[in-house]
mmCIF file of C-alpha atoms and ligand atoms in Angstrom:
data_model
loop_
_atom_site.group_PDB
_atom_site.id
_atom_site.type_symbol
_atom_site.label_atom_id
_atom_site.label_comp_id
_atom_site.label_asym_id
_atom_site.label_seq_id
_atom_site.Cartn_x
_atom_site.Cartn_y
_atom_site.Cartn_z
ATOM 1 C CA MET A 1288 6.365 4.638 0.137
ATOM 2 C CA MET A 1289 6.746 1.098 1.339
ATOM 3 C CA SER A 1290 10.440 1.454 2.216
ATOM 4 C CA ASP A 1291 9.567 0.586 5.809
ATOM 5 C CA THR A 1292 8.965 -2.937 4.558
ATOM 6 C CA LEU A 1293 12.699 -3.673 4.378
ATOM 7 C CA ARG A 1294 13.492 -7.388 4.081
ATOM 8 C CA SER A 1295 9.853 -8.256 4.501
ATOM 9 C CA ASN A 1296 8.010 -11.129 2.872
ATOM 10 C CA TRP A 1297 5.016 -10.494 0.688
ATOM 11 C CA ALA A 1298 2.086 -12.614 -0.407
ATOM 12 C CA VAL A 1299 0.138 -11.484 -3.469
ATOM 13 C CA MET A 1300 -3.495 -12.492 -3.826
ATOM 14 C CA ILE A 1301 -5.080 -12.654 -7.281
ATOM 15 C CA SER A 1302 -8.144 -13.982 -9.083
ATOM 16 C CA GLY A 1303 -7.333 -13.599 -12.752
ATOM 17 C CA THR A 1304 -4.865 -12.504 -15.391
ATOM 18 C CA GLY A 1305 -2.363 -11.178 -12.916
ATOM 19 C CA SER A 1306 -1.089 -8.181 -14.865
ATOM 20 C CA ASN A 1307 -0.667 -6.328 -11.567
ATOM 21 C CA LEU A 1308 1.106 -9.385 -10.185
ATOM 22 C CA ALA A 1309 3.420 -9.185 -13.228
ATOM 23 C CA ALA A 1310 4.239 -5.573 -12.318
ATOM 24 C CA LEU A 1311 5.080 -6.741 -8.791
ATOM 25 C CA LEU A 1312 7.141 -9.675 -10.068
ATOM 26 C CA ASP A 1313 9.183 -7.261 -12.190
ATOM 27 C CA LEU A 1314 10.343 -5.746 -8.907
ATOM 28 C CA GLU A 1315 12.037 -8.973 -7.831
ATOM 29 C CA SER A 1316 15.347 -7.232 -7.199
ATOM 30 C CA VAL A 1317 13.711 -5.181 -4.454
ATOM 31 C CA LEU A 1318 10.693 -7.199 -3.394
ATOM 32 C CA ASN A 1319 10.446 -10.649 -1.799
ATOM 33 C CA ILE A 1320 7.285 -12.311 -3.030
ATOM 34 C CA ASN A 1321 7.166 -15.614 -1.164
ATOM 35 C CA LEU A 1322 3.688 -16.782 -2.038
ATOM 36 C CA VAL A 1323 1.015 -16.140 -4.666
ATOM 37 C CA ILE A 1324 -2.544 -17.036 -3.729
ATOM 38 C CA SER A 1325 -5.537 -17.388 -6.017
ATOM 39 C CA ASN A 1326 -9.139 -18.262 -5.341
ATOM 40 C CA LYS A 1327 -9.357 -19.517 -8.955
ATOM 41 C CA GLU A 1328 -7.245 -22.542 -9.759
ATOM 42 C CA ASN A 1329 -7.087 -21.634 -13.470
ATOM 43 C CA ALA A 1330 -6.097 -17.995 -12.942
ATOM 44 C CA TYR A 1331 -3.439 -17.103 -15.517
ATOM 45 C CA GLY A 1332 -1.541 -15.173 -12.860
ATOM 46 C CA LEU A 1333 -0.637 -18.494 -11.220
ATOM 47 C CA SER A 1334 1.425 -19.428 -14.286
ATOM 48 C CA ARG A 1335 3.289 -16.144 -14.035
ATOM 49 C CA ALA A 1336 4.266 -17.056 -10.459
ATOM 50 C CA ARG A 1337 5.128 -20.672 -11.282
ATOM 51 C CA ARG A 1338 7.375 -19.594 -14.159
ATOM 52 C CA ARG A 1339 9.429 -17.664 -11.613
ATOM 53 C CA GLY A 1340 9.463 -20.546 -9.152
ATOM 54 C CA ILE A 1341 7.274 -18.766 -6.624
ATOM 55 C CA PRO A 1342 5.077 -21.096 -4.535
ATOM 56 C CA THR A 1343 1.348 -20.843 -5.173
ATOM 57 C CA PHE A 1344 -1.649 -21.664 -3.044
ATOM 58 C CA ILE A 1345 -5.260 -22.151 -4.096
ATOM 59 C CA PHE A 1346 -7.676 -20.602 -1.656
ATOM 60 C CA GLN A 1347 -10.868 -22.649 -1.565
ATOM 61 C CA ASN A 1348 -14.102 -23.073 0.354
ATOM 62 C CA ASN A 1349 -13.655 -19.792 2.192
ATOM 63 C CA ASP A 1350 -11.068 -21.504 4.372
ATOM 64 C CA TRP A 1351 -9.632 -18.319 5.855
ATOM 65 C CA ASP A 1352 -8.048 -20.258 8.743
ATOM 66 C CA GLY A 1353 -6.240 -22.501 6.251
ATOM 67 C CA LEU A 1354 -5.043 -19.396 4.423
ATOM 68 C CA GLN A 1355 -3.732 -17.874 7.672
ATOM 69 C CA LYS A 1356 -1.760 -21.069 8.281
ATOM 70 C CA GLN A 1357 -0.193 -20.884 4.810
ATOM 71 C CA LEU A 1358 0.713 -17.241 5.318
ATOM 72 C CA ASN A 1359 2.345 -18.047 8.640
ATOM 73 C CA GLN A 1360 4.177 -21.013 7.162
ATOM 74 C CA TYR A 1361 5.693 -18.773 4.471
ATOM 75 C CA LEU A 1362 6.599 -16.136 7.077
ATOM 76 C CA ILE A 1363 4.503 -13.526 5.318
ATOM 77 C CA ASP A 1364 4.633 -9.981 6.669
ATOM 78 C CA TYR A 1365 2.487 -8.116 4.142
ATOM 79 C CA ILE A 1366 -0.249 -8.933 1.675
ATOM 80 C CA PHE A 1367 -0.949 -7.220 -1.628
ATOM 81 C CA LEU A 1368 -4.377 -7.718 -3.186
ATOM 82 C CA ALA A 1369 -3.779 -7.526 -6.946
ATOM 83 C CA GLY A 1370 -7.197 -8.123 -8.456
ATOM 84 C CA PHE A 1371 -8.349 -10.492 -5.710
ATOM 85 C CA MET A 1372 -12.096 -10.541 -6.258
ATOM 86 C CA LYS A 1373 -13.240 -11.754 -2.855
ATOM 87 C CA ILE A 1374 -14.033 -9.730 0.205
ATOM 88 C CA CYS A 1375 -11.661 -10.464 3.083
ATOM 89 C CA PRO A 1376 -13.479 -10.921 6.400
ATOM 90 C CA GLU A 1377 -12.873 -8.553 9.273
ATOM 91 C CA ASN A 1378 -10.904 -11.095 11.344
ATOM 92 C CA PHE A 1379 -8.519 -11.684 8.493
ATOM 93 C CA VAL A 1380 -8.041 -7.984 7.760
ATOM 94 C CA LYS A 1381 -7.323 -7.276 11.417
ATOM 95 C CA ASN A 1382 -4.541 -9.884 11.509
ATOM 96 C CA TRP A 1383 -2.553 -8.613 8.524
ATOM 97 C CA GLU A 1384 -1.217 -5.481 6.926
ATOM 98 C CA ILE A 1385 -2.866 -5.516 3.520
ATOM 99 C CA TYR A 1386 -2.708 -3.257 0.471
ATOM 100 C CA ASN A 1387 -5.066 -3.200 -2.501
ATOM 101 C CA VAL A 1388 -4.942 -1.803 -6.009
ATOM 102 C CA HIS A 1389 -8.279 -0.620 -7.358
ATOM 103 C CA PRO A 1390 -9.183 0.665 -10.839
ATOM 104 C CA SER A 1391 -10.870 3.945 -9.867
ATOM 105 C CA LEU A 1392 -10.122 7.179 -8.081
ATOM 106 C CA LEU A 1393 -11.394 6.066 -4.679
ATOM 107 C CA PRO A 1394 -13.555 6.911 -2.840
ATOM 108 C CA ALA A 1395 -15.367 7.146 -6.193
ATOM 109 C CA TYR A 1396 -16.528 3.868 -7.723
ATOM 110 C CA PRO A 1397 -15.684 1.242 -5.113
ATOM 111 C CA GLY A 1398 -16.753 -2.356 -5.729
ATOM 112 C CA LEU A 1399 -17.233 -4.120 -9.036
ATOM 113 C CA GLN A 1400 -17.282 -2.767 -12.620
ATOM 114 C CA SER A 1401 -15.580 0.456 -11.544
ATOM 115 C CA ILE A 1402 -14.046 1.070 -14.946
ATOM 116 C CA GLU A 1403 -17.306 0.551 -16.854
ATOM 117 C CA ARG A 1404 -19.333 2.636 -14.395
ATOM 118 C CA SER A 1405 -16.937 5.570 -14.325
ATOM 119 C CA PHE A 1406 -16.635 5.558 -18.133
ATOM 120 C CA GLN A 1407 -20.407 5.448 -18.593
ATOM 121 C CA ASP A 1408 -20.853 8.361 -16.178
ATOM 122 C CA GLY A 1409 -18.256 10.432 -18.013
ATOM 123 C CA ALA A 1410 -16.392 10.699 -14.720
ATOM 124 C CA GLU A 1411 -12.680 11.025 -14.073
ATOM 125 C CA MET A 1412 -10.895 7.689 -14.257
ATOM 126 C CA GLY A 1413 -7.744 6.350 -12.657
ATOM 127 C CA ALA A 1414 -6.287 3.957 -10.134
ATOM 128 C CA THR A 1415 -5.659 3.856 -6.391
ATOM 129 C CA ILE A 1416 -3.468 1.915 -4.003
ATOM 130 C CA HIS A 1417 -4.805 1.933 -0.469
ATOM 131 C CA LYS A 1418 -4.372 0.177 2.825
ATOM 132 C CA VAL A 1419 -7.132 -2.333 3.467
ATOM 133 C CA ILE A 1420 -9.531 -1.921 6.361
ATOM 134 C CA PRO A 1421 -12.610 -4.046 7.095
ATOM 135 C CA ALA A 1422 -14.762 -2.255 4.485
ATOM 136 C CA VAL A 1423 -14.745 -2.794 0.724
ATOM 137 C CA ASP A 1424 -12.317 -0.498 -1.139
ATOM 138 C CA GLU A 1425 -11.965 1.853 1.804
ATOM 139 C CA GLY A 1426 -8.919 2.679 3.902
ATOM 140 C CA PRO A 1427 -6.072 5.195 3.775
ATOM 141 C CA ILE A 1428 -5.017 6.082 0.247
ATOM 142 C CA ILE A 1429 -1.328 5.544 -0.424
ATOM 143 C CA LEU A 1430 -1.094 6.506 -4.100
ATOM 144 C CA GLN A 1431 -3.553 7.611 -6.734
ATOM 145 C CA LYS A 1432 -3.236 8.525 -10.396
ATOM 146 C CA LYS A 1433 -5.754 9.934 -12.867
ATOM 147 C CA SER A 1434 -5.718 8.433 -16.308
ATOM 148 C CA THR A 1435 -6.639 9.737 -19.736
ATOM 149 C CA VAL A 1436 -10.250 9.051 -20.627
ATOM 150 C CA ALA A 1437 -10.390 7.937 -24.255
ATOM 151 C CA ASP A 1438 -13.321 7.756 -26.687
ATOM 152 C CA THR A 1439 -13.972 4.073 -26.122
ATOM 153 C CA LEU A 1440 -14.357 1.967 -23.006
ATOM 154 C CA SER A 1441 -11.605 -0.430 -24.038
ATOM 155 C CA ALA A 1442 -9.080 2.344 -24.703
ATOM 156 C CA SER A 1443 -9.968 3.994 -21.384
ATOM 157 C CA GLU A 1444 -9.684 0.649 -19.623
ATOM 158 C CA PHE A 1445 -6.227 0.176 -21.094
ATOM 159 C CA GLN A 1446 -5.159 3.534 -19.656
ATOM 160 C CA VAL A 1447 -6.501 2.636 -16.194
ATOM 161 C CA HIS A 1448 -4.638 -0.678 -16.168
ATOM 162 C CA LEU A 1449 -1.471 1.072 -17.297
ATOM 163 C CA ASN A 1450 -1.843 3.407 -14.338
ATOM 164 C CA GLU A 1451 -2.429 0.524 -11.942
ATOM 165 C CA HIS A 1452 0.862 -1.008 -13.059
ATOM 166 C CA ARG A 1453 2.634 2.350 -12.765
ATOM 167 C CA LEU A 1454 1.323 2.814 -9.235
ATOM 168 C CA VAL A 1455 2.401 -0.693 -8.234
ATOM 169 C CA ARG A 1456 5.940 0.084 -9.408
ATOM 170 C CA LYS A 1457 5.942 3.486 -7.741
ATOM 171 C CA ALA A 1458 4.730 2.022 -4.459
ATOM 172 C CA PHE A 1459 7.943 0.070 -4.091
ATOM 173 C CA ALA A 1460 10.289 2.532 -5.789
ATOM 174 C CA CYS A 1461 12.307 3.180 -2.628
ATOM 175 C CA HIS A 1462 11.978 -0.309 -1.281
ATOM 176 C CA LYS A 1463 15.210 -2.238 -0.668
ATOM 177 C CA LYS A 1464 15.367 -5.972 -0.107
HETATM 178 C C1 GRF B 2654 -7.462 -4.929 -11.876
HETATM 179 O O1 GRF B 2654 -8.070 -3.871 -12.565
HETATM 180 C C2 GRF B 2654 -7.709 -4.794 -10.399
HETATM 181 O O2 GRF B 2654 -7.589 -3.515 -9.904
HETATM 182 C C3 GRF B 2654 -9.140 -5.265 -10.379
HETATM 183 O O3 GRF B 2654 -9.128 -6.421 -11.167
HETATM 184 C C4 GRF B 2654 -8.167 -6.243 -12.197
HETATM 185 C C5 GRF B 2654 -7.245 -7.412 -12.133
HETATM 186 O O4 GRF B 2654 -6.342 -7.394 -13.187
HETATM 187 N N1 GRF B 2654 -9.669 -5.400 -9.068
HETATM 188 P P1 GRF B 2654 -5.049 -8.315 -13.179
HETATM 189 O O5 GRF B 2654 -5.476 -9.719 -12.759
HETATM 190 O O6 GRF B 2654 -4.049 -7.725 -12.241
HETATM 191 O O7 GRF B 2654 -4.577 -8.297 -14.613
#
């Protein structure tokens, strides 16, 4: 689906564990990830990037202008939000082509605690990759996958995360460096 991104440079933005980042990093033969950005300096995902020699940047104090400069410096074409838990302001979103992975079947359960809320409601669960527009968890859906709902929250959560990682891989399946 993202084969139009031939030879392009990606930045991945994270806030935590970075399991979705890991799925992206596994695509290194087809995907140029030039920069990994975190708003948390102790995010485990940063270590995943550093181990592969990928430059990292800590986003602090809501310095969106500083972030834009970094992105320009690393010649970034596209941004992937992989568990980045901050809302990007409209100006920023308008300047970049951004994709997001979200742990629900959007438009259902946008925002925080999507997995817990959908499980508690007995609703369908799954994951979505969508293009980012200036509205939280909205924008054209690129890929979506339902997951198995298990008896427990943790088992259902595991299935959703598995699907997120599958979608991330599928998104770049036809992509060539
Ligand atoms: C993922 O479920 C992502 O969709 C959500 O936060 C979680 C981050 O997980 N917004 P990880 O850091 O990629 O492991």
